[in-house]
């Protein structure tokens, strides 16, 4: 909705043609960009919600039946405990009762991303050290809010509590297990990204070797064309494998984050479920609470005065409380 108009080049002083849009068109492009960004975050939020819901079904499904506990949100609506088709049930909740919460979470992530980009651009354009420090602190705050919002979605998937209630629950959980949550999340992310990079390089190298064996044997192409074909096949294989591996790596990271939410709820309520991941998370998150019993078994000791622990308790690792 624009048009070509004549203008003056500020550097050379010559007449030039420039494309000029109306104010309404610029506003419309801005709104469309924000809407696309919000839809992108909404898609990732829905994926994380469904993954967290399925992980919670697996975590609390102790007997292979419908053992996922129900929870009431602010309006008193009970979330069904059916685990027979958790993916379908999770999708139904994502586009049903939980859609408002997920939309709000996507809006928070979108606002944080916009502010983060504005701070990054201001930091690049400014030569003032104070402005750079302020913008750096602002980016850290936005990253923390995005990280907190991600765990709010997982908390909502497990407990069915509204967004603000989930935010308070996650904030309280971070007060008790904040460093452990950061270690689990960042370490898993590092392993997934490095593993994806290594496997993508392996796939690209294998593809290049296969194509090279073909070109050396019977293609009859000139050397320059053969090298160009090797580069095209290698780069294409690397890009495709990186996309696929990063998707599955992000999925595994979502599962680990959701499992930690379930694990933190277990610790706060002194419950225990027979999952290998729980024993791994205990060693990472609460290594000082694992004690050895006289019979050789491991137990989780809950100190007096801790949240949800009015009396001294030792819960055997990997068994029911």
PDB file of C-alpha atoms in Angstrom:
ATOM      1  CA  UNK A   1       0.000   0.000   0.000  1.00  0.00           C
ATOM      2  CA  UNK A   2       2.885   2.339  -0.753  1.00  0.00           C
ATOM      3  CA  UNK A   3       4.256   4.179  -3.756  1.00  0.00           C
ATOM      4  CA  UNK A   4       7.420   5.577  -5.310  1.00  0.00           C
ATOM      5  CA  UNK A   5       8.188   9.200  -4.465  1.00  0.00           C
ATOM      6  CA  UNK A   6      11.128  11.416  -5.295  1.00  0.00           C
ATOM      7  CA  UNK A   7      13.598  12.261  -2.599  1.00  0.00           C
ATOM      8  CA  UNK A   8      17.088  13.588  -1.963  1.00  0.00           C
ATOM      9  CA  UNK A   9      20.010  11.363  -0.977  1.00  0.00           C
ATOM     10  CA  UNK A  10      21.466  12.890   2.193  1.00  0.00           C
ATOM     11  CA  UNK A  11      25.000  11.686   1.332  1.00  0.00           C
ATOM     12  CA  UNK A  12      25.282  12.708  -2.327  1.00  0.00           C
ATOM     13  CA  UNK A  13      22.545  15.312  -2.610  1.00  0.00           C
ATOM     14  CA  UNK A  14      21.163  13.668  -5.763  1.00  0.00           C
ATOM     15  CA  UNK A  15      17.516  13.012  -6.543  1.00  0.00           C
ATOM     16  CA  UNK A  16      16.484   9.398  -5.916  1.00  0.00           C
ATOM     17  CA  UNK A  17      13.268   7.364  -5.881  1.00  0.00           C
ATOM     18  CA  UNK A  18      12.252   5.926  -2.532  1.00  0.00           C
ATOM     19  CA  UNK A  19       9.389   3.623  -1.547  1.00  0.00           C
ATOM     20  CA  UNK A  20       7.056   5.326   0.899  1.00  0.00           C
ATOM     21  CA  UNK A  21       4.229   3.697   2.840  1.00  0.00           C
ATOM     22  CA  UNK A  22       1.359   5.277   4.655  1.00  0.00           C
ATOM     23  CA  UNK A  23       1.234   5.378   8.434  1.00  0.00           C
ATOM     24  CA  UNK A  24      -1.626   2.883   8.465  1.00  0.00           C
ATOM     25  CA  UNK A  25       0.420   0.437   6.393  1.00  0.00           C
ATOM     26  CA  UNK A  26       3.391   0.707   8.756  1.00  0.00           C
ATOM     27  CA  UNK A  27       1.122   0.132  11.751  1.00  0.00           C
ATOM     28  CA  UNK A  28      -0.486  -2.826   9.978  1.00  0.00           C
ATOM     29  CA  UNK A  29       2.894  -4.409   9.264  1.00  0.00           C
ATOM     30  CA  UNK A  30       3.852  -3.964  12.907  1.00  0.00           C
ATOM     31  CA  UNK A  31       0.640  -5.590  14.111  1.00  0.00           C
ATOM     32  CA  UNK A  32       1.076  -8.460  11.641  1.00  0.00           C
ATOM     33  CA  UNK A  33       4.657  -8.998  12.821  1.00  0.00           C
ATOM     34  CA  UNK A  34       3.622  -9.094  16.473  1.00  0.00           C
ATOM     35  CA  UNK A  35       0.762 -11.474  15.633  1.00  0.00           C
ATOM     36  CA  UNK A  36       3.107 -13.853  13.797  1.00  0.00           C
ATOM     37  CA  UNK A  37       5.567 -13.740  16.705  1.00  0.00           C
ATOM     38  CA  UNK A  38       2.748 -14.472  19.165  1.00  0.00           C
ATOM     39  CA  UNK A  39       1.495 -17.390  17.047  1.00  0.00           C
ATOM     40  CA  UNK A  40       5.020 -18.819  16.964  1.00  0.00           C
ATOM     41  CA  UNK A  41       5.337 -18.656  20.747  1.00  0.00           C
ATOM     42  CA  UNK A  42       1.813 -20.066  21.101  1.00  0.00           C
ATOM     43  CA  UNK A  43       2.772 -23.089  18.992  1.00  0.00           C
ATOM     44  CA  UNK A  44       5.848 -23.761  21.139  1.00  0.00           C
ATOM     45  CA  UNK A  45       3.814 -23.194  24.316  1.00  0.00           C
ATOM     46  CA  UNK A  46       1.171 -25.715  23.208  1.00  0.00           C
ATOM     47  CA  UNK A  47       3.883 -28.249  22.442  1.00  0.00           C
ATOM     48  CA  UNK A  48       5.426 -27.729  25.873  1.00  0.00           C
ATOM     49  CA  UNK A  49       2.013 -27.993  27.551  1.00  0.00           C
ATOM     50  CA  UNK A  50       1.129 -31.274  25.814  1.00  0.00           C
ATOM     51  CA  UNK A  51       4.577 -32.688  26.556  1.00  0.00           C
ATOM     52  CA  UNK A  52       4.280 -31.688  30.217  1.00  0.00           C
ATOM     53  CA  UNK A  53       0.790 -33.193  30.487  1.00  0.00           C
ATOM     54  CA  UNK A  54       1.923 -36.517  28.990  1.00  0.00           C
ATOM     55  CA  UNK A  55       4.988 -36.514  31.268  1.00  0.00           C
ATOM     56  CA  UNK A  56       2.757 -35.916  34.307  1.00  0.00           C
ATOM     57  CA  UNK A  57       0.506 -38.813  33.231  1.00  0.00           C
ATOM     58  CA  UNK A  58       3.561 -41.074  33.027  1.00  0.00           C
ATOM     59  CA  UNK A  59       5.019 -39.792  36.311  1.00  0.00           C
ATOM     60  CA  UNK A  60       1.879 -40.280  38.413  1.00  0.00           C
ATOM     61  CA  UNK A  61       0.640 -43.407  36.609  1.00  0.00           C
ATOM     62  CA  UNK A  62       2.032 -45.785  39.240  1.00  0.00           C
ATOM     63  CA  UNK A  63      -0.104 -48.816  38.517  1.00  0.00           C
ATOM     64  CA  UNK A  64      -0.704 -48.538  34.781  1.00  0.00           C
ATOM     65  CA  UNK A  65      -4.159 -47.086  35.375  1.00  0.00           C
ATOM     66  CA  UNK A  66      -5.792 -43.693  35.765  1.00  0.00           C
ATOM     67  CA  UNK A  67      -3.605 -42.476  38.624  1.00  0.00           C
ATOM     68  CA  UNK A  68      -3.083 -38.867  37.553  1.00  0.00           C
ATOM     69  CA  UNK A  69      -4.531 -36.797  40.419  1.00  0.00           C
ATOM     70  CA  UNK A  70      -7.235 -34.302  39.608  1.00  0.00           C
ATOM     71  CA  UNK A  71      -6.753 -30.643  40.475  1.00  0.00           C
ATOM     72  CA  UNK A  72      -9.147 -27.696  40.600  1.00  0.00           C
ATOM     73  CA  UNK A  73      -8.401 -24.346  39.032  1.00  0.00           C
ATOM     74  CA  UNK A  74      -9.695 -20.984  40.231  1.00  0.00           C
ATOM     75  CA  UNK A  75     -13.159 -21.580  38.764  1.00  0.00           C
ATOM     76  CA  UNK A  76     -13.517 -24.956  40.444  1.00  0.00           C
ATOM     77  CA  UNK A  77     -13.307 -26.962  37.200  1.00  0.00           C
ATOM     78  CA  UNK A  78     -11.805 -30.390  37.771  1.00  0.00           C
ATOM     79  CA  UNK A  79      -9.264 -31.728  35.308  1.00  0.00           C
ATOM     80  CA  UNK A  80     -10.079 -35.354  34.381  1.00  0.00           C
ATOM     81  CA  UNK A  81      -7.507 -37.953  35.416  1.00  0.00           C
ATOM     82  CA  UNK A  82      -7.809 -40.053  32.278  1.00  0.00           C
ATOM     83  CA  UNK A  83      -4.419 -41.324  31.075  1.00  0.00           C
ATOM     84  CA  UNK A  84      -5.684 -43.712  28.389  1.00  0.00           C
ATOM     85  CA  UNK A  85      -4.939 -41.232  25.581  1.00  0.00           C
ATOM     86  CA  UNK A  86      -2.759 -38.527  27.173  1.00  0.00           C
ATOM     87  CA  UNK A  87      -1.653 -36.885  23.917  1.00  0.00           C
ATOM     88  CA  UNK A  88      -5.195 -36.524  22.635  1.00  0.00           C
ATOM     89  CA  UNK A  89      -6.393 -35.380  26.059  1.00  0.00           C
ATOM     90  CA  UNK A  90      -3.541 -32.873  26.294  1.00  0.00           C
ATOM     91  CA  UNK A  91      -4.352 -31.443  22.866  1.00  0.00           C
ATOM     92  CA  UNK A  92      -8.006 -31.193  23.844  1.00  0.00           C
ATOM     93  CA  UNK A  93      -7.106 -29.252  26.985  1.00  0.00           C
ATOM     94  CA  UNK A  94      -4.629 -27.053  25.073  1.00  0.00           C
ATOM     95  CA  UNK A  95      -7.317 -25.934  22.636  1.00  0.00           C
ATOM     96  CA  UNK A  96     -10.058 -26.006  25.274  1.00  0.00           C
ATOM     97  CA  UNK A  97      -9.957 -25.097  28.956  1.00  0.00           C
ATOM     98  CA  UNK A  98      -6.233 -24.277  28.995  1.00  0.00           C
ATOM     99  CA  UNK A  99      -6.171 -22.163  25.814  1.00  0.00           C
ATOM    100  CA  UNK A 100      -6.540 -18.891  27.721  1.00  0.00           C
ATOM    101  CA  UNK A 101      -3.629 -19.715  30.022  1.00  0.00           C
ATOM    102  CA  UNK A 102      -1.433 -20.739  27.086  1.00  0.00           C
ATOM    103  CA  UNK A 103      -2.392 -17.589  25.159  1.00  0.00           C
ATOM    104  CA  UNK A 104      -1.445 -15.454  28.149  1.00  0.00           C
ATOM    105  CA  UNK A 105       1.880 -17.275  28.471  1.00  0.00           C
ATOM    106  CA  UNK A 106       2.558 -16.714  24.754  1.00  0.00           C
ATOM    107  CA  UNK A 107       1.723 -13.020  25.191  1.00  0.00           C
ATOM    108  CA  UNK A 108       4.231 -12.729  28.050  1.00  0.00           C
ATOM    109  CA  UNK A 109       6.905 -14.456  25.958  1.00  0.00           C
ATOM    110  CA  UNK A 110       6.141 -12.171  22.997  1.00  0.00           C
ATOM    111  CA  UNK A 111       6.390  -9.012  25.112  1.00  0.00           C
ATOM    112  CA  UNK A 112       9.669 -10.202  26.627  1.00  0.00           C
ATOM    113  CA  UNK A 113      11.099 -10.989  23.190  1.00  0.00           C
ATOM    114  CA  UNK A 114      10.144  -7.544  21.851  1.00  0.00           C
ATOM    115  CA  UNK A 115      11.677  -5.762  24.855  1.00  0.00           C
ATOM    116  CA  UNK A 116      14.758  -7.988  24.598  1.00  0.00           C
ATOM    117  CA  UNK A 117      15.260  -7.086  20.927  1.00  0.00           C
ATOM    118  CA  UNK A 118      14.778  -3.375  21.650  1.00  0.00           C
ATOM    119  CA  UNK A 119      17.354  -3.556  24.446  1.00  0.00           C
ATOM    120  CA  UNK A 120      19.785  -5.421  22.200  1.00  0.00           C
ATOM    121  CA  UNK A 121      19.442  -2.833  19.412  1.00  0.00           C
ATOM    122  CA  UNK A 122      19.854   0.044  21.883  1.00  0.00           C
ATOM    123  CA  UNK A 123      22.978  -1.609  23.269  1.00  0.00           C
ATOM    124  CA  UNK A 124      24.472  -1.905  19.775  1.00  0.00           C
ATOM    125  CA  UNK A 125      23.763   1.721  18.826  1.00  0.00           C
ATOM    126  CA  UNK A 126      24.956   3.281  22.085  1.00  0.00           C
ATOM    127  CA  UNK A 127      28.559   4.034  23.034  1.00  0.00           C
ATOM    128  CA  UNK A 128      27.645   4.844  26.649  1.00  0.00           C
ATOM    129  CA  UNK A 129      28.822   2.209  29.120  1.00  0.00           C
ATOM    130  CA  UNK A 130      25.955   2.995  31.531  1.00  0.00           C
ATOM    131  CA  UNK A 131      23.356   2.462  28.812  1.00  0.00           C
ATOM    132  CA  UNK A 132      25.006  -0.821  27.854  1.00  0.00           C
ATOM    133  CA  UNK A 133      24.945  -2.017  31.471  1.00  0.00           C
ATOM    134  CA  UNK A 134      21.289  -1.054  31.904  1.00  0.00           C
ATOM    135  CA  UNK A 135      20.315  -2.779  28.643  1.00  0.00           C
ATOM    136  CA  UNK A 136      22.283  -5.882  29.644  1.00  0.00           C
ATOM    137  CA  UNK A 137      20.461  -6.039  32.983  1.00  0.00           C
ATOM    138  CA  UNK A 138      17.134  -5.568  31.199  1.00  0.00           C
ATOM    139  CA  UNK A 139      17.924  -8.469  28.862  1.00  0.00           C
ATOM    140  CA  UNK A 140      18.766 -10.669  31.855  1.00  0.00           C
ATOM    141  CA  UNK A 141      15.436  -9.789  33.478  1.00  0.00           C
ATOM    142  CA  UNK A 142      13.545 -10.605  30.275  1.00  0.00           C
ATOM    143  CA  UNK A 143      15.359 -13.932  29.966  1.00  0.00           C
ATOM    144  CA  UNK A 144      14.461 -14.774  33.549  1.00  0.00           C
ATOM    145  CA  UNK A 145      10.790 -13.941  32.954  1.00  0.00           C
ATOM    146  CA  UNK A 146      10.782 -16.154  29.839  1.00  0.00           C
ATOM    147  CA  UNK A 147      12.402 -18.973  31.814  1.00  0.00           C
ATOM    148  CA  UNK A 148       9.886 -18.549  34.624  1.00  0.00           C
ATOM    149  CA  UNK A 149       6.972 -18.514  32.158  1.00  0.00           C
ATOM    150  CA  UNK A 150       8.137 -21.788  30.648  1.00  0.00           C
ATOM    151  CA  UNK A 151       7.956 -23.508  34.025  1.00  0.00           C
ATOM    152  CA  UNK A 152       4.573 -21.847  34.676  1.00  0.00           C
ATOM    153  CA  UNK A 153       3.220 -23.718  31.629  1.00  0.00           C
ATOM    154  CA  UNK A 154       4.580 -27.008  32.977  1.00  0.00           C
ATOM    155  CA  UNK A 155       3.137 -26.278  36.429  1.00  0.00           C
ATOM    156  CA  UNK A 156      -0.257 -25.535  34.873  1.00  0.00           C
ATOM    157  CA  UNK A 157      -0.121 -28.782  32.871  1.00  0.00           C
ATOM    158  CA  UNK A 158       0.484 -30.800  36.054  1.00  0.00           C
ATOM    159  CA  UNK A 159      -1.776 -28.988  38.531  1.00  0.00           C
ATOM    160  CA  UNK A 160      -4.402 -27.287  36.281  1.00  0.00           C
ATOM    161  CA  UNK A 161      -3.979 -24.049  38.229  1.00  0.00           C
ATOM    162  CA  UNK A 162      -4.444 -20.681  36.462  1.00  0.00           C
ATOM    163  CA  UNK A 163      -1.498 -18.729  35.122  1.00  0.00           C
ATOM    164  CA  UNK A 164      -0.992 -16.375  38.061  1.00  0.00           C
ATOM    165  CA  UNK A 165      -1.433 -19.181  40.601  1.00  0.00           C
ATOM    166  CA  UNK A 166       1.036 -21.307  38.650  1.00  0.00           C
ATOM    167  CA  UNK A 167       3.476 -18.398  38.615  1.00  0.00           C
ATOM    168  CA  UNK A 168       3.287 -18.141  42.417  1.00  0.00           C
ATOM    169  CA  UNK A 169       3.767 -21.894  42.738  1.00  0.00           C
ATOM    170  CA  UNK A 170       6.794 -21.880  40.444  1.00  0.00           C
ATOM    171  CA  UNK A 171       8.260 -18.867  42.243  1.00  0.00           C
ATOM    172  CA  UNK A 172       7.930 -20.646  45.592  1.00  0.00           C
ATOM    173  CA  UNK A 173       9.464 -23.786  44.074  1.00  0.00           C
ATOM    174  CA  UNK A 174      12.423 -21.785  42.764  1.00  0.00           C
ATOM    175  CA  UNK A 175      12.908 -20.405  46.263  1.00  0.00           C
ATOM    176  CA  UNK A 176      13.398 -23.959  47.515  1.00  0.00           C
ATOM    177  CA  UNK A 177      15.062 -25.633  44.496  1.00  0.00           C
ATOM    178  CA  UNK A 178      16.161 -22.703  42.324  1.00  0.00           C
ATOM    179  CA  UNK A 179      19.772 -23.712  41.764  1.00  0.00           C
ATOM    180  CA  UNK A 180      18.821 -27.335  41.110  1.00  0.00           C
ATOM    181  CA  UNK A 181      16.228 -26.263  38.519  1.00  0.00           C
ATOM    182  CA  UNK A 182      18.834 -24.128  36.756  1.00  0.00           C
ATOM    183  CA  UNK A 183      21.396 -26.951  36.757  1.00  0.00           C
ATOM    184  CA  UNK A 184      18.924 -29.508  35.383  1.00  0.00           C
ATOM    185  CA  UNK A 185      17.587 -27.167  32.706  1.00  0.00           C
ATOM    186  CA  UNK A 186      20.908 -25.713  31.528  1.00  0.00           C
ATOM    187  CA  UNK A 187      22.827 -29.007  31.670  1.00  0.00           C
ATOM    188  CA  UNK A 188      20.148 -30.818  29.679  1.00  0.00           C
ATOM    189  CA  UNK A 189      20.019 -27.987  27.151  1.00  0.00           C
ATOM    190  CA  UNK A 190      23.806 -28.059  26.734  1.00  0.00           C
ATOM    191  CA  UNK A 191      23.856 -31.838  26.250  1.00  0.00           C
ATOM    192  CA  UNK A 192      20.999 -31.724  23.724  1.00  0.00           C
ATOM    193  CA  UNK A 193      22.511 -28.902  21.670  1.00  0.00           C
ATOM    194  CA  UNK A 194      26.009 -30.380  21.628  1.00  0.00           C
ATOM    195  CA  UNK A 195      24.638 -33.819  20.807  1.00  0.00           C
ATOM    196  CA  UNK A 196      22.534 -32.386  17.976  1.00  0.00           C
ATOM    197  CA  UNK A 197      25.531 -30.524  16.573  1.00  0.00           C
ATOM    198  CA  UNK A 198      27.769 -33.605  16.704  1.00  0.00           C
ATOM    199  CA  UNK A 199      25.201 -35.941  15.144  1.00  0.00           C
ATOM    200  CA  UNK A 200      24.390 -33.375  12.434  1.00  0.00           C
ATOM    201  CA  UNK A 201      28.081 -33.183  11.543  1.00  0.00           C
ATOM    202  CA  UNK A 202      28.245 -36.994  11.440  1.00  0.00           C
ATOM    203  CA  UNK A 203      25.234 -37.134   9.102  1.00  0.00           C
ATOM    204  CA  UNK A 204      26.690 -34.412   6.866  1.00  0.00           C
ATOM    205  CA  UNK A 205      30.076 -36.147   6.755  1.00  0.00           C
ATOM    206  CA  UNK A 206      28.500 -39.512   5.950  1.00  0.00           C
ATOM    207  CA  UNK A 207      26.387 -37.984   3.195  1.00  0.00           C
ATOM    208  CA  UNK A 208      29.437 -36.247   1.720  1.00  0.00           C
ATOM    209  CA  UNK A 209      31.439 -39.482   1.706  1.00  0.00           C
ATOM    210  CA  UNK A 210      28.630 -41.380  -0.012  1.00  0.00           C
ATOM    211  CA  UNK A 211      28.256 -38.706  -2.701  1.00  0.00           C
ATOM    212  CA  UNK A 212      32.023 -38.516  -3.139  1.00  0.00           C
ATOM    213  CA  UNK A 213      32.216 -42.272  -3.679  1.00  0.00           C
ATOM    214  CA  UNK A 214      29.563 -41.928  -6.390  1.00  0.00           C
ATOM    215  CA  UNK A 215      31.202 -38.954  -8.127  1.00  0.00           C
ATOM    216  CA  UNK A 216      34.647 -40.573  -8.097  1.00  0.00           C
ATOM    217  CA  UNK A 217      33.335 -43.798  -9.544  1.00  0.00           C
ATOM    218  CA  UNK A 218      30.968 -43.095 -12.387  1.00  0.00           C
ATOM    219  CA  UNK A 219      29.676 -39.549 -12.587  1.00  0.00           C
ATOM    220  CA  UNK A 220      32.275 -38.229 -15.045  1.00  0.00           C
ATOM    221  CA  UNK A 221      31.717 -34.658 -13.815  1.00  0.00           C
ATOM    222  CA  UNK A 222      34.470 -32.025 -13.891  1.00  0.00           C
ATOM    223  CA  UNK A 223      36.246 -31.507 -10.586  1.00  0.00           C
ATOM    224  CA  UNK A 224      34.674 -28.102  -9.938  1.00  0.00           C
ATOM    225  CA  UNK A 225      31.151 -29.424 -10.467  1.00  0.00           C
ATOM    226  CA  UNK A 226      31.892 -32.490  -8.351  1.00  0.00           C
ATOM    227  CA  UNK A 227      33.157 -30.297  -5.500  1.00  0.00           C
ATOM    228  CA  UNK A 228      30.097 -28.061  -5.813  1.00  0.00           C
ATOM    229  CA  UNK A 229      27.786 -31.082  -5.640  1.00  0.00           C
ATOM    230  CA  UNK A 230      29.609 -32.374  -2.567  1.00  0.00           C
ATOM    231  CA  UNK A 231      29.201 -29.001  -0.855  1.00  0.00           C
ATOM    232  CA  UNK A 232      25.497 -28.774  -1.734  1.00  0.00           C
ATOM    233  CA  UNK A 233      24.738 -32.301  -0.491  1.00  0.00           C
ATOM    234  CA  UNK A 234      26.814 -31.861   2.672  1.00  0.00           C
ATOM    235  CA  UNK A 235      25.260 -28.505   3.633  1.00  0.00           C
ATOM    236  CA  UNK A 236      21.738 -29.736   2.835  1.00  0.00           C
ATOM    237  CA  UNK A 237      22.226 -32.873   4.949  1.00  0.00           C
ATOM    238  CA  UNK A 238      23.616 -30.779   7.817  1.00  0.00           C
ATOM    239  CA  UNK A 239      20.695 -28.309   7.743  1.00  0.00           C
ATOM    240  CA  UNK A 240      17.991 -30.981   7.560  1.00  0.00           C
ATOM    241  CA  UNK A 241      19.552 -33.161  10.251  1.00  0.00           C
ATOM    242  CA  UNK A 242      20.081 -30.111  12.501  1.00  0.00           C
ATOM    243  CA  UNK A 243      16.415 -29.140  12.218  1.00  0.00           C
ATOM    244  CA  UNK A 244      15.212 -32.668  13.028  1.00  0.00           C
ATOM    245  CA  UNK A 245      17.711 -33.257  15.845  1.00  0.00           C
ATOM    246  CA  UNK A 246      17.101 -29.854  17.434  1.00  0.00           C
ATOM    247  CA  UNK A 247      13.354 -30.537  17.392  1.00  0.00           C
ATOM    248  CA  UNK A 248      13.787 -33.837  19.236  1.00  0.00           C
ATOM    249  CA  UNK A 249      16.378 -32.258  21.526  1.00  0.00           C
ATOM    250  CA  UNK A 250      13.908 -29.518  22.480  1.00  0.00           C
ATOM    251  CA  UNK A 251      11.271 -32.195  23.060  1.00  0.00           C
ATOM    252  CA  UNK A 252      13.586 -34.076  25.429  1.00  0.00           C
ATOM    253  CA  UNK A 253      14.361 -30.805  27.243  1.00  0.00           C
ATOM    254  CA  UNK A 254      10.619 -30.189  27.674  1.00  0.00           C
ATOM    255  CA  UNK A 255      10.203 -33.677  29.130  1.00  0.00           C
ATOM    256  CA  UNK A 256      13.054 -33.151  31.607  1.00  0.00           C
ATOM    257  CA  UNK A 257      11.674 -29.769  32.730  1.00  0.00           C
ATOM    258  CA  UNK A 258       8.178 -31.235  33.192  1.00  0.00           C
ATOM    259  CA  UNK A 259       9.630 -34.206  35.066  1.00  0.00           C
ATOM    260  CA  UNK A 260      11.425 -31.831  37.409  1.00  0.00           C
ATOM    261  CA  UNK A 261       8.123 -30.093  38.200  1.00  0.00           C
ATOM    262  CA  UNK A 262       6.637 -33.488  39.103  1.00  0.00           C
ATOM    263  CA  UNK A 263       9.779 -34.298  41.098  1.00  0.00           C
ATOM    264  CA  UNK A 264       9.586 -30.999  43.037  1.00  0.00           C
ATOM    265  CA  UNK A 265       5.932 -31.686  43.871  1.00  0.00           C
ATOM    266  CA  UNK A 266       6.983 -35.131  45.106  1.00  0.00           C
ATOM    267  CA  UNK A 267       9.629 -33.621  47.370  1.00  0.00           C
ATOM    268  CA  UNK A 268       7.238 -31.041  48.803  1.00  0.00           C
ATOM    269  CA  UNK A 269       4.527 -33.629  49.518  1.00  0.00           C
ATOM    270  CA  UNK A 270       6.914 -36.414  50.620  1.00  0.00           C
ATOM    271  CA  UNK A 271       5.601 -38.683  47.866  1.00  0.00           C
ATOM    272  CA  UNK A 272       7.693 -41.076  45.795  1.00  0.00           C
ATOM    273  CA  UNK A 273       7.136 -42.879  42.516  1.00  0.00           C
ATOM    274  CA  UNK A 274       9.100 -45.684  40.891  1.00  0.00           C
ATOM    275  CA  UNK A 275      10.888 -43.855  38.093  1.00  0.00           C
ATOM    276  CA  UNK A 276      14.532 -44.030  37.143  1.00  0.00           C
ATOM    277  CA  UNK A 277      14.458 -40.322  36.314  1.00  0.00           C
ATOM    278  CA  UNK A 278      13.465 -39.540  39.898  1.00  0.00           C
ATOM    279  CA  UNK A 279      16.601 -41.186  41.262  1.00  0.00           C
ATOM    280  CA  UNK A 280      18.743 -39.247  38.769  1.00  0.00           C
ATOM    281  CA  UNK A 281      17.060 -35.964  39.716  1.00  0.00           C
ATOM    282  CA  UNK A 282      17.613 -36.697  43.416  1.00  0.00           C
ATOM    283  CA  UNK A 283      21.349 -37.046  42.836  1.00  0.00           C
ATOM    284  CA  UNK A 284      21.412 -33.767  40.871  1.00  0.00           C
ATOM    285  CA  UNK A 285      18.960 -31.685  42.899  1.00  0.00           C
ATOM    286  CA  UNK A 286      19.169 -33.025  46.448  1.00  0.00           C
ATOM    287  CA  UNK A 287      22.425 -34.974  46.851  1.00  0.00           C
ATOM    288  CA  UNK A 288      22.750 -34.013  50.526  1.00  0.00           C
ATOM    289  CA  UNK A 289      19.373 -35.557  51.404  1.00  0.00           C
ATOM    290  CA  UNK A 290      20.269 -39.047  50.156  1.00  0.00           C
ATOM    291  CA  UNK A 291      21.365 -41.180  53.099  1.00  0.00           C
ATOM    292  CA  UNK A 292      22.310 -44.826  53.364  1.00  0.00           C
ATOM    293  CA  UNK A 293      20.237 -47.060  55.587  1.00  0.00           C
ATOM    294  CA  UNK A 294      21.775 -49.903  57.616  1.00  0.00           C
ATOM    295  CA  UNK A 295      20.446 -52.464  55.135  1.00  0.00           C
ATOM    296  CA  UNK A 296      22.257 -50.759  52.267  1.00  0.00           C
ATOM    297  CA  UNK A 297      19.243 -48.999  50.740  1.00  0.00           C
ATOM    298  CA  UNK A 298      19.122 -45.302  49.868  1.00  0.00           C
ATOM    299  CA  UNK A 299      16.596 -42.926  51.411  1.00  0.00           C
ATOM    300  CA  UNK A 300      15.624 -39.275  51.028  1.00  0.00           C
ATOM    301  CA  UNK A 301      15.789 -37.486  54.371  1.00  0.00           C
ATOM    302  CA  UNK A 302      13.426 -34.542  54.823  1.00  0.00           C
ATOM    303  CA  UNK A 303      14.689 -32.103  57.501  1.00  0.00           C
ATOM    304  CA  UNK A 304      12.461 -30.842  60.293  1.00  0.00           C
ATOM    305  CA  UNK A 305      10.757 -27.563  59.419  1.00  0.00           C
ATOM    306  CA  UNK A 306      11.011 -28.020  55.652  1.00  0.00           C
ATOM    307  CA  UNK A 307       8.016 -27.276  53.478  1.00  0.00           C
ATOM    308  CA  UNK A 308       5.518 -30.095  53.739  1.00  0.00           C
ATOM    309  CA  UNK A 309       7.553 -31.924  56.380  1.00  0.00           C
ATOM    310  CA  UNK A 310       6.251 -31.417  59.926  1.00  0.00           C
ATOM    311  CA  UNK A 311       8.139 -34.417  61.278  1.00  0.00           C
ATOM    312  CA  UNK A 312      11.476 -36.057  60.378  1.00  0.00           C
ATOM    313  CA  UNK A 313      10.897 -38.510  57.567  1.00  0.00           C
ATOM    314  CA  UNK A 314      12.998 -40.840  55.423  1.00  0.00           C
ATOM    315  CA  UNK A 315      11.363 -41.893  52.176  1.00  0.00           C
ATOM    316  CA  UNK A 316      13.040 -44.860  50.408  1.00  0.00           C
ATOM    317  CA  UNK A 317      14.306 -43.914  46.947  1.00  0.00           C
ATOM    318  CA  UNK A 318      12.278 -45.496  44.159  1.00  0.00           C
ATOM    319  CA  UNK A 319       9.488 -46.754  46.431  1.00  0.00           C
ATOM    320  CA  UNK A 320       6.077 -45.448  47.450  1.00  0.00           C
ATOM    321  CA  UNK A 321       5.773 -43.046  50.336  1.00  0.00           C
TER     322      UNK A 321
END
